[in-house]
PDB file of C-alpha atoms and ligand atoms in Angstrom:
ATOM      1  CA  MET A 220       6.208 -25.018  15.503  1.00 83.00           C
ATOM      2  CA  THR A 221       7.018 -21.214  14.639  1.00 89.00           C
ATOM      3  CA  GLN A 222       4.164 -19.084  14.256  1.00 94.00           C
ATOM      4  CA  LEU A 223       4.424 -16.020  11.413  1.00 98.00           C
ATOM      5  CA  THR A 224       1.834 -13.031  12.005  1.00 98.00           C
ATOM      6  CA  ILE A 225       1.224 -11.296   9.033  1.00 98.00           C
ATOM      7  CA  ALA A 226      -0.395  -8.132   8.749  1.00 98.00           C
ATOM      8  CA  ILE A 227      -3.138  -7.158   6.129  1.00 98.00           C
ATOM      9  CA  ALA A 228      -3.998  -3.714   4.858  1.00 98.00           C
ATOM     10  CA  LYS A 229      -7.896  -3.489   5.179  1.00 96.00           C
ATOM     11  CA  GLY A 230      -9.225  -1.623   2.328  1.00 95.00           C
ATOM     12  CA  ARG A 231      -8.835  -1.666  -1.724  1.00 93.00           C
ATOM     13  CA  LEU A 232      -5.384  -4.497  -1.259  1.00 96.00           C
ATOM     14  CA  GLN A 233      -7.690  -6.746   1.123  1.00 96.00           C
ATOM     15  CA  ALA A 234      -9.605  -9.421  -1.277  1.00 96.00           C
ATOM     16  CA  GLU A 235      -6.996  -9.746  -3.429  1.00 97.00           C
ATOM     17  CA  THR A 236      -4.159 -10.311  -0.491  1.00 97.00           C
ATOM     18  CA  LEU A 237      -6.312 -12.470   0.359  1.00 97.00           C
ATOM     19  CA  ASP A 238      -6.614 -14.750  -2.277  1.00 96.00           C
ATOM     20  CA  LEU A 239      -3.044 -14.746  -2.976  1.00 97.00           C
ATOM     21  CA  LEU A 240      -2.157 -16.007   0.565  1.00 97.00           C
ATOM     22  CA  SER A 241      -4.676 -18.567  -0.016  1.00 97.00           C
ATOM     23  CA  LEU A 242      -3.137 -19.803  -3.219  1.00 96.00           C
ATOM     24  CA  ALA A 243       0.284 -19.510  -0.964  1.00 96.00           C
ATOM     25  CA  GLY A 244      -0.908 -21.624   1.544  1.00 96.00           C
ATOM     26  CA  VAL A 245      -2.428 -19.703   4.273  1.00 97.00           C
ATOM     27  CA  GLY A 246      -6.129 -20.246   4.075  1.00 93.00           C
ATOM     28  CA  LEU A 247      -9.038 -18.966   6.029  1.00 93.00           C
ATOM     29  CA  SER A 248     -11.747 -20.980   6.941  1.00 92.00           C
ATOM     30  CA  SER A 249     -15.477 -19.215   5.397  1.00 91.00           C
ATOM     31  CA  GLU A 250     -16.535 -18.601   9.232  1.00 92.00           C
ATOM     32  CA  THR A 251     -13.265 -16.024   9.699  1.00 90.00           C
ATOM     33  CA  LEU A 252     -13.384 -14.496   6.544  1.00 89.00           C
ATOM     34  CA  SER A 253     -16.965 -13.404   7.327  1.00 90.00           C
ATOM     35  CA  SER A 254     -15.763 -12.549  10.830  1.00 91.00           C
ATOM     36  CA  ARG A 255     -15.400  -9.190  11.728  1.00 92.00           C
ATOM     37  CA  ARG A 256     -12.230 -10.159  14.289  1.00 93.00           C
ATOM     38  CA  LEU A 257      -8.694  -8.332  13.560  1.00 95.00           C
ATOM     39  CA  ALA A 258      -7.015 -10.773  14.477  1.00 95.00           C
ATOM     40  CA  VAL A 259      -7.692 -14.504  13.354  1.00 96.00           C
ATOM     41  CA  LYS A 260      -5.116 -18.091  12.756  1.00 96.00           C
ATOM     42  CA  ASP A 261      -5.384 -19.528   9.183  1.00 95.00           C
ATOM     43  CA  GLU A 262      -6.332 -23.142   8.929  1.00 94.00           C
ATOM     44  CA  SER A 263      -3.107 -24.585   9.380  1.00 94.00           C
ATOM     45  CA  GLY A 264      -2.294 -22.930  12.638  1.00 94.00           C
ATOM     46  CA  ARG A 265       1.410 -21.544  11.384  1.00 96.00           C
ATOM     47  CA  TYR A 266      -0.612 -18.022  10.682  1.00 97.00           C
ATOM     48  CA  ARG A 267      -1.516 -15.104  12.771  1.00 97.00           C
ATOM     49  CA  LEU A 268      -3.569 -12.380  10.567  1.00 98.00           C
ATOM     50  CA  ILE A 269      -4.291  -9.021  11.775  1.00 98.00           C
ATOM     51  CA  PHE A 270      -5.706  -7.025   9.779  1.00 97.00           C
ATOM     52  CA  VAL A 271      -5.083  -2.853  10.336  1.00 98.00           C
ATOM     53  CA  LYS A 272      -5.166   0.226   8.253  1.00 97.00           C
ATOM     54  CA  PRO A 273      -2.604  -0.252   5.559  1.00 97.00           C
ATOM     55  CA  ALA A 274      -0.692   3.050   6.575  1.00 96.00           C
ATOM     56  CA  ASP A 275      -0.085   1.032  10.138  1.00 98.00           C
ATOM     57  CA  VAL A 276       0.955  -2.369   8.280  1.00 98.00           C
ATOM     58  CA  PRO A 277       4.640  -1.138   8.890  1.00 98.00           C
ATOM     59  CA  VAL A 278       4.314   0.061  12.039  1.00 98.00           C
ATOM     60  CA  TYR A 279       3.242  -3.406  13.280  1.00 98.00           C
ATOM     61  CA  VAL A 280       5.714  -4.508  11.322  1.00 98.00           C
ATOM     62  CA  GLU A 281       8.627  -2.489  12.169  1.00 98.00           C
ATOM     63  CA  HIS A 282       7.482  -2.918  15.845  1.00 98.00           C
ATOM     64  CA  GLY A 283       7.652  -6.528  15.513  1.00 98.00           C
ATOM     65  CA  ILE A 284       4.000  -6.903  16.463  1.00 98.00           C
ATOM     66  CA  ALA A 285       3.626  -8.544  13.453  1.00 98.00           C
ATOM     67  CA  ASP A 286       6.523 -10.559  11.703  1.00 98.00           C
ATOM     68  CA  CYS A 287       5.832  -9.448   8.242  1.00 98.00           C
ATOM     69  CA  GLY A 288       2.704  -7.427   6.219  1.00 98.00           C
ATOM     70  CA  ILE A 289       1.410  -6.975   2.621  1.00 98.00           C
ATOM     71  CA  VAL A 290       1.226  -3.251   1.936  1.00 98.00           C
ATOM     72  CA  GLY A 291       1.318  -0.886  -1.394  1.00 98.00           C
ATOM     73  CA  ARG A 292       4.260   0.461  -2.112  1.00 98.00           C
ATOM     74  CA  ASP A 293       2.875   4.165  -2.242  1.00 97.00           C
ATOM     75  CA  VAL A 294       2.479   3.316   1.542  1.00 98.00           C
ATOM     76  CA  LEU A 295       6.095   2.523   2.244  1.00 98.00           C
ATOM     77  CA  LEU A 296       7.361   5.487   0.233  1.00 97.00           C
ATOM     78  CA  GLU A 297       5.600   7.736   2.490  1.00 96.00           C
ATOM     79  CA  SER A 298       6.459   6.109   5.501  1.00 96.00           C
ATOM     80  CA  GLU A 299       9.802   5.050   4.883  1.00 97.00           C
ATOM     81  CA  PRO A 300       9.846   2.384   7.321  1.00 98.00           C
ATOM     82  CA  ASP A 301      12.835   0.325   8.861  1.00 98.00           C
ATOM     83  CA  LEU A 302      12.160  -3.141   7.671  1.00 98.00           C
ATOM     84  CA  LEU A 303      13.302  -5.448   5.017  1.00 98.00           C
ATOM     85  CA  GLN A 304      11.291  -5.483   1.302  1.00 98.00           C
ATOM     86  CA  PRO A 305      12.149  -8.925  -0.347  1.00 97.00           C
ATOM     87  CA  LEU A 306       9.228  -9.579  -2.455  1.00 97.00           C
ATOM     88  CA  SER A 307       7.254  -7.102  -4.701  1.00 97.00           C
ATOM     89  CA  LEU A 308       4.181  -8.539  -5.162  1.00 97.00           C
ATOM     90  CA  ASN A 309       1.859  -8.887  -8.755  1.00 95.00           C
ATOM     91  CA  ILE A 310      -1.483  -7.738  -7.277  1.00 97.00           C
ATOM     92  CA  GLY A 311      -2.326  -4.196  -6.361  1.00 97.00           C
ATOM     93  CA  ALA A 312      -0.919  -2.689  -9.144  1.00 97.00           C
ATOM     94  CA  CYS A 313      -1.466   1.317  -9.650  1.00 97.00           C
ATOM     95  CA  ARG A 314       0.496   4.511 -10.107  1.00 98.00           C
ATOM     96  CA  ILE A 315       0.763   7.485  -8.087  1.00 98.00           C
ATOM     97  CA  VAL A 316       0.110  10.640 -10.052  1.00 98.00           C
ATOM     98  CA  VAL A 317      -0.290  14.292 -10.304  1.00 98.00           C
ATOM     99  CA  ALA A 318      -3.801  15.243 -11.378  1.00 98.00           C
ATOM    100  CA  ALA A 319      -5.519  18.669 -11.978  1.00 97.00           C
ATOM    101  CA  THR A 320      -8.545  20.016 -13.760  1.00 96.00           C
ATOM    102  CA  GLN A 321      -5.987  21.743 -16.407  1.00 92.00           C
ATOM    103  CA  ASN A 322      -3.063  20.605 -17.592  1.00 90.00           C
ATOM    104  CA  PRO A 323      -1.185  22.332 -16.641  1.00 90.00           C
ATOM    105  CA  PRO A 324      -2.844  23.244 -13.364  1.00 89.00           C
ATOM    106  CA  ALA A 325      -3.430  26.848 -12.534  1.00 87.00           C
ATOM    107  CA  ASN A 326      -1.004  28.740 -10.376  1.00 83.00           C
ATOM    108  CA  GLN A 327      -1.859  31.966  -9.926  1.00 72.00           C
ATOM    109  CA  LEU A 328      -0.024  32.684  -6.139  1.00 74.00           C
ATOM    110  CA  GLY A 329       3.485  31.688  -7.683  1.00 84.00           C
ATOM    111  CA  ILE A 330       2.788  29.094  -5.277  1.00 93.00           C
ATOM    112  CA  LEU A 331       1.342  25.636  -6.260  1.00 96.00           C
ATOM    113  CA  ARG A 332      -1.429  24.434  -3.633  1.00 97.00           C
ATOM    114  CA  VAL A 333      -1.137  20.622  -3.679  1.00 98.00           C
ATOM    115  CA  ALA A 334      -3.769  18.418  -1.573  1.00 98.00           C
ATOM    116  CA  THR A 335      -2.707  14.808  -0.914  1.00 98.00           C
ATOM    117  CA  LYS A 336      -2.631  11.764   1.239  1.00 97.00           C
ATOM    118  CA  TYR A 337       1.016  11.485   0.527  1.00 98.00           C
ATOM    119  CA  PRO A 338       3.122  14.727   1.597  1.00 98.00           C
ATOM    120  CA  ARG A 339       6.091  13.344   1.963  1.00 98.00           C
ATOM    121  CA  THR A 340       5.906  11.802  -1.421  1.00 98.00           C
ATOM    122  CA  ALA A 341       4.497  15.141  -3.271  1.00 98.00           C
ATOM    123  CA  ALA A 342       7.391  17.669  -0.843  1.00 98.00           C
ATOM    124  CA  ARG A 343      10.010  14.591  -2.377  1.00 98.00           C
ATOM    125  CA  HIS A 344       8.426  15.203  -6.085  1.00 98.00           C
ATOM    126  CA  PHE A 345       8.107  19.056  -6.477  1.00 97.00           C
ATOM    127  CA  GLY A 346      11.078  19.682  -4.084  1.00 97.00           C
ATOM    128  CA  SER A 347      13.586  17.604  -6.409  1.00 97.00           C
ATOM    129  CA  ARG A 348      11.955  19.816  -9.194  1.00 94.00           C
ATOM    130  CA  GLY A 349      12.322  22.827  -7.332  1.00 94.00           C
ATOM    131  CA  VAL A 350       8.766  23.981  -7.253  1.00 94.00           C
ATOM    132  CA  ALA A 351       7.853  26.041  -4.372  1.00 94.00           C
ATOM    133  CA  VAL A 352       4.231  24.259  -3.158  1.00 96.00           C
ATOM    134  CA  GLU A 353       2.159  24.586  -0.358  1.00 97.00           C
ATOM    135  CA  LEU A 354       1.309  20.845   0.818  1.00 98.00           C
ATOM    136  CA  ILE A 355      -1.972  20.336   2.007  1.00 98.00           C
ATOM    137  CA  GLN A 356      -2.681  17.230   3.973  1.00 98.00           C
ATOM    138  CA  LEU A 357      -6.387  15.790   3.630  1.00 98.00           C
ATOM    139  CA  SER A 358      -7.437  12.064   4.437  1.00 96.00           C
ATOM    140  CA  GLY A 359      -9.041  10.881   1.640  1.00 94.00           C
ATOM    141  CA  SER A 360     -11.977  12.324  -1.572  1.00 97.00           C
ATOM    142  CA  VAL A 361      -8.232  14.041  -2.486  1.00 97.00           C
ATOM    143  CA  GLU A 362      -9.811  15.048  -6.129  1.00 97.00           C
ATOM    144  CA  LEU A 363     -12.685  17.189  -4.513  1.00 98.00           C
ATOM    145  CA  ALA A 364      -9.956  19.400  -3.335  1.00 97.00           C
ATOM    146  CA  SER A 365      -9.006  20.169  -7.253  1.00 96.00           C
ATOM    147  CA  VAL A 366     -12.604  20.444  -8.434  1.00 96.00           C
ATOM    148  CA  LEU A 367     -13.727  22.383  -5.605  1.00 96.00           C
ATOM    149  CA  GLY A 368     -10.549  24.492  -6.085  1.00 94.00           C
ATOM    150  CA  LEU A 369      -8.924  23.955  -2.409  1.00 96.00           C
ATOM    151  CA  ALA A 370      -5.884  23.014  -4.418  1.00 97.00           C
ATOM    152  CA  ASP A 371      -4.078  23.628  -8.297  1.00 97.00           C
ATOM    153  CA  CYS A 372      -3.376  20.003  -8.079  1.00 98.00           C
ATOM    154  CA  ILE A 373      -3.529  16.714  -6.110  1.00 98.00           C
ATOM    155  CA  VAL A 374      -0.894  13.952  -5.646  1.00 98.00           C
ATOM    156  CA  ASP A 375      -2.717  10.625  -5.747  1.00 98.00           C
ATOM    157  CA  LEU A 376      -3.032   7.137  -6.386  1.00 97.00           C
ATOM    158  CA  VAL A 377      -4.753   5.924  -9.604  1.00 98.00           C
ATOM    159  CA  GLU A 378      -5.969   2.724 -10.463  1.00 96.00           C
ATOM    160  CA  THR A 379      -8.331   2.459 -13.176  1.00 96.00           C
ATOM    161  CA  GLY A 380      -8.515   6.015 -13.512  1.00 97.00           C
ATOM    162  CA  LYS A 381     -12.160   5.905 -12.693  1.00 97.00           C
ATOM    163  CA  THR A 382     -12.262   8.611  -9.876  1.00 97.00           C
ATOM    164  CA  LEU A 383     -10.421  11.225 -11.752  1.00 98.00           C
ATOM    165  CA  GLN A 384     -12.831  10.239 -15.001  1.00 97.00           C
ATOM    166  CA  GLU A 385     -15.682  10.520 -13.404  1.00 97.00           C
ATOM    167  CA  ASN A 386     -14.532  14.377 -11.313  1.00 98.00           C
ATOM    168  CA  GLY A 387     -13.356  16.031 -14.258  1.00 97.00           C
ATOM    169  CA  LEU A 388      -9.586  15.472 -13.634  1.00 98.00           C
ATOM    170  CA  SER A 389      -6.524  14.067 -15.749  1.00 97.00           C
ATOM    171  CA  ILE A 390      -2.858  12.967 -15.205  1.00 98.00           C
ATOM    172  CA  VAL A 391      -0.251  15.936 -15.311  1.00 97.00           C
ATOM    173  CA  GLU A 392       2.716  13.873 -14.862  1.00 97.00           C
ATOM    174  CA  VAL A 393       3.518   9.907 -13.128  1.00 98.00           C
ATOM    175  CA  ILE A 394       5.366  10.021 -10.421  1.00 98.00           C
ATOM    176  CA  THR A 395       6.240   6.720  -9.838  1.00 98.00           C
ATOM    177  CA  GLU A 396       4.617   2.894 -10.158  1.00 97.00           C
ATOM    178  CA  SER A 397       3.520   0.669  -7.119  1.00 96.00           C
ATOM    179  CA  ALA A 398       2.397  -2.481  -6.391  1.00 97.00           C
ATOM    180  CA  ALA A 399       2.218  -4.518  -3.328  1.00 98.00           C
ATOM    181  CA  ARG A 400       5.116  -5.618  -1.431  1.00 98.00           C
ATOM    182  CA  PHE A 401       5.627  -8.276   1.354  1.00 98.00           C
ATOM    183  CA  VAL A 402       7.810  -7.084   4.187  1.00 98.00           C
ATOM    184  CA  VAL A 403       8.987  -8.472   6.876  1.00 98.00           C
ATOM    185  CA  ASN A 404       9.999  -7.318  10.331  1.00 98.00           C
ATOM    186  CA  ARG A 405      14.538  -7.045  10.158  1.00 98.00           C
ATOM    187  CA  ALA A 406      14.674  -9.645  13.765  1.00 98.00           C
ATOM    188  CA  SER A 407      12.244 -12.141  12.322  1.00 98.00           C
ATOM    189  CA  TYR A 408      13.921 -12.300   8.995  1.00 98.00           C
ATOM    190  CA  GLN A 409      16.892 -13.887  11.161  1.00 98.00           C
ATOM    191  CA  LEU A 410      15.426 -15.202  13.783  1.00 97.00           C
ATOM    192  CA  LYS A 411      12.232 -16.670  11.975  1.00 97.00           C
ATOM    193  CA  ALA A 412      14.460 -17.484   8.934  1.00 97.00           C
ATOM    194  CA  GLU A 413      12.887 -20.996   7.744  1.00 97.00           C
ATOM    195  CA  ALA A 414       9.250 -19.807   8.514  1.00 97.00           C
ATOM    196  CA  VAL A 415       9.719 -16.263   6.739  1.00 98.00           C
ATOM    197  CA  GLY A 416      11.724 -18.416   3.801  1.00 97.00           C
ATOM    198  CA  ARG A 417       8.923 -20.723   3.584  1.00 97.00           C
ATOM    199  CA  LEU A 418       6.149 -18.478   2.884  1.00 98.00           C
ATOM    200  CA  ILE A 419       8.785 -16.101   0.830  1.00 98.00           C
ATOM    201  CA  LYS A 420       9.218 -19.286  -1.762  1.00 98.00           C
ATOM    202  CA  SER A 421       5.924 -19.962  -1.495  1.00 97.00           C
ATOM    203  CA  LEU A 422       4.179 -16.810  -2.554  1.00 98.00           C
ATOM    204  CA  GLU A 423       7.101 -16.811  -5.193  1.00 97.00           C
ATOM    205  CA  GLU A 424       6.160 -20.114  -6.943  1.00 97.00           C
ATOM    206  CA  THR A 425       2.062 -18.878  -6.327  1.00 96.00           C
ATOM    207  CA  MET A 426       2.613 -15.607  -8.369  1.00 94.00           C
ATOM    208  CA  GLU A 427       5.195 -18.042 -11.067  1.00 92.00           C
ATOM    209  CA  ALA A 428       1.869 -20.177 -11.484  1.00 91.00           C
ATOM    210  CA  ASN A 429      -0.604 -17.214 -12.030  1.00 81.00           C
ATOM    211  CA  ASP A 430       1.718 -16.169 -14.864  1.00 77.00           C
ATOM    212  CA  ARG A 431       1.922 -18.775 -16.705  1.00 65.00           C
TER     213      ARG A 431
HETATM  214  C1  PRP B 182      -8.261   5.660  -3.742  1.00 96.28           C
HETATM  215  C2  PRP B 182      -7.331   7.153  -4.834  1.00 96.28           C
HETATM  216  C3  PRP B 182      -8.477   7.295  -5.412  1.00 96.28           C
HETATM  217  C4  PRP B 182      -9.160   6.191  -6.211  1.00 96.28           C
HETATM  218  C5  PRP B 182      -8.608   5.509  -7.109  1.00 96.28           C
HETATM  219  O1  PRP B 182      -9.000   6.346  -3.155  1.00 96.28           O
HETATM  220  O2  PRP B 182      -7.000   7.833  -3.071  1.00 96.28           O
HETATM  221  O3  PRP B 182      -9.108   8.536  -4.772  1.00 96.28           O
HETATM  222  O4  PRP B 182      -8.775   4.926  -5.027  1.00 96.28           O
HETATM  223  O5  PRP B 182      -8.638   4.792  -8.062  1.00 96.28           O
HETATM  224  P1  PRP B 182      -9.252   4.938  -9.163  1.00 96.28           P
HETATM  225  O6  PRP B 182      -8.226   4.819 -10.029  1.00 96.28           O
HETATM  226  O7  PRP B 182      -9.193   3.171  -9.414  1.00 96.28           O
HETATM  227  O8  PRP B 182     -10.761   4.948  -9.387  1.00 96.28           O
HETATM  228  P2  PRP B 182      -9.747   5.098  -2.029  1.00 96.28           P
HETATM  229  O9  PRP B 182     -10.234   4.492  -2.388  1.00 96.28           O
HETATM  230  O10 PRP B 182      -8.381   4.359  -1.419  1.00 96.28           O
HETATM  231  O11 PRP B 182     -10.510   5.860  -1.107  1.00 96.28           O
HETATM  232  P3  PRP B 182     -10.524   7.653  -0.304  1.00 96.28           P
HETATM  233  O12 PRP B 182     -10.686   8.612  -1.202  1.00 96.28           O
HETATM  234  O13 PRP B 182     -11.096   7.787   0.784  1.00 96.28           O
HETATM  235  O14 PRP B 182      -8.068   7.706  -0.010  1.00 96.28           O
END
């Protein structure tokens, strides 16, 4: 029996990912679910799930350590990995936006200071408009940079909008929509075609049934 390794993004997408996989036949026992193990088998024994930081999902899949993975489009846009993206999933919907405490953002120095966890996405966005920016790369709590004056604006992910609202920021511009994607290693797609195809089909059927 071919076993597939699936990389799961820890954090905000994790619960929705595990719910979707469970409905698609990749179920974890309650004991496994409550454990802190980072690599586990599903109940059927057909799948091994590994739990990694979102930005590391494409790394494991691209290198073939994981055959496939589930990760936000925001992460894929940032790292542009060499892998296949056969399926967009109906989980993890959010937007990547420019936000600031004032609209238009203050830009006293002639160079817009932009704080973000997504430096490449931000550079592409402002570059395509010919806007000169100084990128300030942060790892989290990006909204604070705008509030405390480290940056004129931020490029960040917005899901419910609560973090922006509660910190006095508003959306200046939506850069793009994001949702989770099912991604597959190029070699696995060929060499484990049947197993990968079966999983894709069952994810598709699950999403169709959910939409009904
Ligand atoms: C993300 C994002 C925003 C927040 C948006 O951060 O960077 O801060 O979620 O969500 P909301 O619109 O539902 O309020 P995350 O929670 O991943 O943590 P981080 O700040 O450590 O990156």
